[in-house]
Coordinates of C-alpha atoms in Angstrom, one line a residue:
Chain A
X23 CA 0.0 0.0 0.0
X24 CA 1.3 3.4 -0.7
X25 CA 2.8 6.1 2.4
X26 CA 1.3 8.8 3.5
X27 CA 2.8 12.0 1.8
X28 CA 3.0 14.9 3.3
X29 CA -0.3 16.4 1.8
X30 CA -1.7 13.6 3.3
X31 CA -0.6 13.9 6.9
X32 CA -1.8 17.6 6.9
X33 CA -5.4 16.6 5.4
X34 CA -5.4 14.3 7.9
X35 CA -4.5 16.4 10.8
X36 CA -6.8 19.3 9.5
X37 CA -9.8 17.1 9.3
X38 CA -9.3 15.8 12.3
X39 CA -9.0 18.8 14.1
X40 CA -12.5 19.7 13.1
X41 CA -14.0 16.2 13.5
X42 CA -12.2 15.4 16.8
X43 CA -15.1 17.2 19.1
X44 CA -17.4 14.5 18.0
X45 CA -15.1 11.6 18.2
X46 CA -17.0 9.2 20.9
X47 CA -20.0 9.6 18.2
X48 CA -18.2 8.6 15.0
X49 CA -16.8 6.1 17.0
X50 CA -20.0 4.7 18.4
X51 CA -21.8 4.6 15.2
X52 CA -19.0 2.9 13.4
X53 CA -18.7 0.0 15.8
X54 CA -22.6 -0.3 16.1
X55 CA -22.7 0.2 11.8
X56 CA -20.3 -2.4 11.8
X57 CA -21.8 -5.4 14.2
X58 CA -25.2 -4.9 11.8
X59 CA -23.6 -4.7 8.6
X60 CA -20.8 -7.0 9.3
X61 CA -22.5 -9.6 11.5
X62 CA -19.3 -11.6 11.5
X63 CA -17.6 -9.2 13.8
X64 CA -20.0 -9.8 16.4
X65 CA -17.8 -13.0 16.5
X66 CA -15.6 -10.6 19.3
X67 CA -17.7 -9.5 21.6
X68 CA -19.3 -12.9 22.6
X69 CA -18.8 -12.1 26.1
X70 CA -20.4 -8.9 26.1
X71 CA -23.8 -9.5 27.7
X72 CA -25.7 -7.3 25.0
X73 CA -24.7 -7.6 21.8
X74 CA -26.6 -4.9 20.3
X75 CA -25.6 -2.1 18.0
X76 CA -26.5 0.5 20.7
X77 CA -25.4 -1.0 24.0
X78 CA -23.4 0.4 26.1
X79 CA -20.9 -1.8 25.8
X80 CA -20.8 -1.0 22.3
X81 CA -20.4 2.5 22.5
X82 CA -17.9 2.2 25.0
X83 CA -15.7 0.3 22.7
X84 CA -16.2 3.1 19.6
X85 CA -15.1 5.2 22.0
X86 CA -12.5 3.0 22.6
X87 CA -11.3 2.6 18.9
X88 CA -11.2 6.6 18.1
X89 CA -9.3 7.6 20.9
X90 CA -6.9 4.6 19.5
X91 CA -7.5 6.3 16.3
X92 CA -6.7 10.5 17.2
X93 CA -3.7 8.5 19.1
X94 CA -2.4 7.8 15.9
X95 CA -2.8 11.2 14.1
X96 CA -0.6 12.5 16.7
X97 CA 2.0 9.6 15.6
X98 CA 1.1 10.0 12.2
X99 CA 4.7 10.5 11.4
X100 CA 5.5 7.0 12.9
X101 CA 2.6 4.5 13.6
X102 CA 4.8 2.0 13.0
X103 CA 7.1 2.9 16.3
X104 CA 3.4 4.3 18.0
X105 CA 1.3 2.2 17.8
X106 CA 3.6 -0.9 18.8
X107 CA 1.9 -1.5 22.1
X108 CA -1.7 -1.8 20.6
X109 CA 0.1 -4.0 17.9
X110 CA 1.0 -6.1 20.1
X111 CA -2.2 -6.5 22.4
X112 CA -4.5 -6.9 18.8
X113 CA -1.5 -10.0 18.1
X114 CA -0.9 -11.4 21.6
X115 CA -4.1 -10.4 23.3
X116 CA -7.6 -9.9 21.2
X117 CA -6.1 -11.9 18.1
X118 CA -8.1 -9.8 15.7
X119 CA -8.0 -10.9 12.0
X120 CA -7.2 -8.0 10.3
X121 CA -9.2 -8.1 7.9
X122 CA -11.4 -6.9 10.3
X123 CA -9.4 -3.6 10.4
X124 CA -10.6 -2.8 6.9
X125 CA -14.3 -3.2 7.6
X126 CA -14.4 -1.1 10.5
X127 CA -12.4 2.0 8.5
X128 CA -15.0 1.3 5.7
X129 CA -17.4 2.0 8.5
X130 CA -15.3 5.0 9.8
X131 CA -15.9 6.5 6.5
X132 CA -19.4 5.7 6.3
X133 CA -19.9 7.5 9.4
X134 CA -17.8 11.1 8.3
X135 CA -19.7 10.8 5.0
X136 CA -23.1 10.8 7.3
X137 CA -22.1 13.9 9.8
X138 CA -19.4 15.7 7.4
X139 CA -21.3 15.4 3.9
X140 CA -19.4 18.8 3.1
X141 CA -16.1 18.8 4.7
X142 CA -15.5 14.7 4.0
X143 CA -15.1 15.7 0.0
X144 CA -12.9 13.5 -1.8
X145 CA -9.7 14.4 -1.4
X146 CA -10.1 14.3 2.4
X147 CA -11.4 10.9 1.9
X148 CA -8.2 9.6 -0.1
X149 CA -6.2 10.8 2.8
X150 CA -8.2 9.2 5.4
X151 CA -8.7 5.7 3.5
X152 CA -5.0 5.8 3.3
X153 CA -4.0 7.0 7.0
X154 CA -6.9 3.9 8.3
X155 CA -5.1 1.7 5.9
X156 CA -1.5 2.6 7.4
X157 CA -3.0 2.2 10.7
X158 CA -4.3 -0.9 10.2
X159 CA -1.2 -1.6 8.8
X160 CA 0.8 -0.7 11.8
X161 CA -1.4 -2.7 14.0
X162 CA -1.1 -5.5 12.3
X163 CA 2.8 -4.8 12.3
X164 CA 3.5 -7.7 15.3
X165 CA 0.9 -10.3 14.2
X166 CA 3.5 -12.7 12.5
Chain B
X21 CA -3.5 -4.8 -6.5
X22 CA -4.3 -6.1 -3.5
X23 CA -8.0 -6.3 -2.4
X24 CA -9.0 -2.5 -1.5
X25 CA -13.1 -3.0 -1.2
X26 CA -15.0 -4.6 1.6
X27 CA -18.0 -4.8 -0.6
X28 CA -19.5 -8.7 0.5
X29 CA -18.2 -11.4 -2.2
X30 CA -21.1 -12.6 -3.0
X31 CA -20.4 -15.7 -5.4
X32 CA -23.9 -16.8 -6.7
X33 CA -24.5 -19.0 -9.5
X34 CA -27.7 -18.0 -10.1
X35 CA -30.0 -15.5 -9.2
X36 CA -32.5 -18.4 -7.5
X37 CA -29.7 -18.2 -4.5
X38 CA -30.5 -14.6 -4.2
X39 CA -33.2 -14.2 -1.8
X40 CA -34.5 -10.8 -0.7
X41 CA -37.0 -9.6 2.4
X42 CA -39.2 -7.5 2.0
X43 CA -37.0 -4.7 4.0
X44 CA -34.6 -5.0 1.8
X45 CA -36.5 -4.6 -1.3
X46 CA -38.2 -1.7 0.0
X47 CA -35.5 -0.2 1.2
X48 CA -33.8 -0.8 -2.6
X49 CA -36.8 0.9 -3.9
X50 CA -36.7 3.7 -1.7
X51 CA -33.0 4.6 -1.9
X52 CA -33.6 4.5 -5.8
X53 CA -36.3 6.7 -5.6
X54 CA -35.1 9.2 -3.6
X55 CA -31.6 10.1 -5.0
X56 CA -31.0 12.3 -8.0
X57 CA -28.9 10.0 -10.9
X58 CA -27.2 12.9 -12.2
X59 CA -26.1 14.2 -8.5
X60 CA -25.3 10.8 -7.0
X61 CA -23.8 9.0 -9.9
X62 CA -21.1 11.9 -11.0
X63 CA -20.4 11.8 -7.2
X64 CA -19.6 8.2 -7.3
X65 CA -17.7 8.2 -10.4
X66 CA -16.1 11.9 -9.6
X67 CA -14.7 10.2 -6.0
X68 CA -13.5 6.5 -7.6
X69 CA -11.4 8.9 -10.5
X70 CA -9.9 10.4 -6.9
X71 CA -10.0 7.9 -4.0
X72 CA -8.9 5.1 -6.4
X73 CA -7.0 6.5 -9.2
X74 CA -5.9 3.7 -11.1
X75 CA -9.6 3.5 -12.2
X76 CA -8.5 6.5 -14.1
X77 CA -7.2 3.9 -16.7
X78 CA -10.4 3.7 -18.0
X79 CA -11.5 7.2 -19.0
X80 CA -8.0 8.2 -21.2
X81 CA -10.6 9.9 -23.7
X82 CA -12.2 12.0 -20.7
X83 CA -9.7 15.2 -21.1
X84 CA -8.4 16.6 -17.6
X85 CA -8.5 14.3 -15.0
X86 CA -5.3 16.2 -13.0
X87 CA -7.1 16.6 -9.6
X88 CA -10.1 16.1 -8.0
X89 CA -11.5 19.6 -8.9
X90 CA -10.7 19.0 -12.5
X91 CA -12.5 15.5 -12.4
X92 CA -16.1 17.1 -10.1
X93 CA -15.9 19.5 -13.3
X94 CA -15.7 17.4 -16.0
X95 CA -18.4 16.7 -18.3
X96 CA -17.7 13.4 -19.2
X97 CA -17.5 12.4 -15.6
X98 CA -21.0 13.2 -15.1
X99 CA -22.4 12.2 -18.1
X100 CA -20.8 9.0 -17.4
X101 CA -22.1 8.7 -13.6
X102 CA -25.9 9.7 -14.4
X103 CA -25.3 6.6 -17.5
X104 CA -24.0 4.2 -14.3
X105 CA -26.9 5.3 -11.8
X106 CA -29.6 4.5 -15.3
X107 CA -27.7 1.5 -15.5
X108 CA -28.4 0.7 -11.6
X109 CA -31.7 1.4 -12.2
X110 CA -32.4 -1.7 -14.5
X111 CA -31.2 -4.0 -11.3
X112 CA -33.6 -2.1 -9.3
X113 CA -36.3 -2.8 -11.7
X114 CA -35.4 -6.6 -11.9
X115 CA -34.0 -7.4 -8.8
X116 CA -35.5 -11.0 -9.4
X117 CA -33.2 -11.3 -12.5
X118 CA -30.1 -9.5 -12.0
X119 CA -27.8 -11.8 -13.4
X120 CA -29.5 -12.1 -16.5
X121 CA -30.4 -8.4 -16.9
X122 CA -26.7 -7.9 -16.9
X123 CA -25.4 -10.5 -19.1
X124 CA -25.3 -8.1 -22.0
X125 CA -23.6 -5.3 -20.0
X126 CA -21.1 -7.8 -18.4
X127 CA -19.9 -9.2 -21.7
X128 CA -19.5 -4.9 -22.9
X129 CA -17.2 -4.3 -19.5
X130 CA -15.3 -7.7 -20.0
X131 CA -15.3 -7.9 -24.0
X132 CA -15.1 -4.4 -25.1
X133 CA -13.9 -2.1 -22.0
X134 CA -11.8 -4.6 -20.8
X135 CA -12.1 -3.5 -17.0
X136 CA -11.1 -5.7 -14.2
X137 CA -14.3 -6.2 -12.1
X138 CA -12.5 -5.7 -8.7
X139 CA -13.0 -2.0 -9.6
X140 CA -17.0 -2.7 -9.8
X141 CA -16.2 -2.7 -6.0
X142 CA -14.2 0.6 -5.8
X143 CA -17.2 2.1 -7.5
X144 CA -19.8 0.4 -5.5
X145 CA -17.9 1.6 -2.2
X146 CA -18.0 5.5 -3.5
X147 CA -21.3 4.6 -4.2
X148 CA -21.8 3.7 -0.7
X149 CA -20.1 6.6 0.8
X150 CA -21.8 8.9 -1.5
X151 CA -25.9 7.8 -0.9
X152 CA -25.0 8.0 2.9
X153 CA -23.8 11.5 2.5
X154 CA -27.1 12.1 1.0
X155 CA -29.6 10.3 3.2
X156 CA -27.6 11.2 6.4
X157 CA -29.4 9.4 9.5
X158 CA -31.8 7.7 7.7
X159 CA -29.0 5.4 6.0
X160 CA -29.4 3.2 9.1
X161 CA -27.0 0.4 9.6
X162 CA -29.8 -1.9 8.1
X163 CA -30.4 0.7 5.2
X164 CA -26.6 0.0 4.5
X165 CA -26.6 -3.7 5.1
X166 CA -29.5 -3.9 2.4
X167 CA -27.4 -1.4 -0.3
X168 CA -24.6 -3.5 0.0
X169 CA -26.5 -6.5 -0.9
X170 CA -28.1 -5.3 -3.6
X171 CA -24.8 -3.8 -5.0
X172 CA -22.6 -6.7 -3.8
X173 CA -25.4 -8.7 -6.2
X174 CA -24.6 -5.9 -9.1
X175 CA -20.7 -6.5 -9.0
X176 CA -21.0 -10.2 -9.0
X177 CA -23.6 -10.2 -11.9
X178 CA -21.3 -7.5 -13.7
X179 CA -18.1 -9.8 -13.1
X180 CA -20.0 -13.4 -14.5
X181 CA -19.6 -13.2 -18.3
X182 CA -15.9 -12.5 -17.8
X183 CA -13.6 -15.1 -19.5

């Protein structure tokens, strides 16, 4: 897959400076978009006692995920080095296929496309399909 | 080029295997019924040429294509996505039949264009991206599950005559 450039990293940065505020939202309705759409990823969360879209435990965990992923647009210059830790616990710990790492950024992007219809235009959405993929990427980094 | 869509492979041999509730078929309905072709489909096509530009192989006749304001403004790009979203509209209208309404149009994209169906997938993930951005909150998580099918049922039709 193809590095960030630098136009990239400042899209990327700019966006989410002005998407950040709602973070725990996007984050929520990506993981809840992605246990309907993607029923297969409920596979995860067996032991959560309520496995549906809007349960708490659900939103918890989108919260979860986009803090993990405004981390890494503050590392954005090294997410192979910054993200190592949460590399290792998705290898070691949760044993995540990463495949799974693609549907939830498609899901990500779903979710801007809903609540930023005018600032997610194209270009920022190159940017932000690359910096998911390079995350995903980087988290994947200890798997094997 | 490795795998860049997460549209669901959906390998049917015949339409038969398809099956559709009545949700989704209304929701299919609705969707079409609502969106504007010649808004939606440039969109789509206009965000593929940029998100995914090695689908940019396909439209060397299309003029400037140098960055993404040059591709929104381009007549040919629109033209082009209001023709895909008509297109669309003939699985809407058969969505019993799909493979078979297709046949013709899968032998043109094989045959003639010569396009590698993995980018039916780019396209149908733009498309994706771009109905949600028009419906908003009403593109539930089971509106989307249901567009998905019905394009994931699109791509695979598009992709069967390819030899």
């Amino acid at each position: 897959m193809t590095s960030l450039t630098a136009k990239d990293k400042q899209t990327v940065k700019a966006f989410w400076a002005k998407v950040s505020g709602k973070s725990e939202d996007i984050g929520a309705a990506a993981v809840a978009r992605m246990l309907v759409v993607y029923p297969q990823t409920k596979t995860y969360f067996s032991h959560w006692q309520d496995q549906s879209p809007h349960s708490a435990a659900a939103r918890k965990h989108g919260i979860t995920v986009m803090m993990g992923v405004g981390d890494a647009v503050t590392k954005i210059d090294d997410l192979k080095e910054g993200l190592r830790e949460l590399s290792e616990l998705h290898a070691f710990t949760l044993r995540v296929d990463p495949g799974n790492f693609k549907i939830l950024s498609h899901n990500i992007l779903v979710v801007m496309a809903i609540m930023f219809p005018i600032d997610f235009t194209p270009d920022v959405h190159v940017s932000l399909d690359k910096f998911l993929a390079a995350v995903s990427l980087a988290l994947a980094e200890k798997y094997r | 080029m490795p795998e860049n869509s997460v549209s669901a492979d959906l390998q049917t041999e015949s339409d038969k295997m398809v099956e559709w509730t009545d949700f989704e078929r209304n929701t299919i309905q609705d969707i079409f019924s609502r969106i504007e072709y010649d808004v939606v489909g440039p969109a789509a096509l206009a965000r593929c040429l940029v998100v995914y530009p090695w689908t940019q192989r396909y439209f060397g006749g299309f003029g400037n294509l140098y960055n993404a304001a040059a591709i929104k403004g381009n007549p040919m790009v629109s033209k082009h996505g209001t023709t895909i979203l008509n297109g669309l509209e003939r699985a809407v209208k058969n969505m019993d039949d799909i493979t078979n309404t297709y046949a013709e149009l899968s032998v043109l994209h094989s045959e003639k264009l010569h396009v590698d169906p993995d980018n039916f997938k780019l396209l149908a993930d733009c498309l994706t991206i771009v109905v949600a951005a028009q419906l908003g909150n009403e593109f539930t998580g089971e509106v989307q599950a249901a567009f998905q099918k019905f394009l994931a049922v699109v791509v695979s039709a598009l992709g069967r005559q390819y030899r």
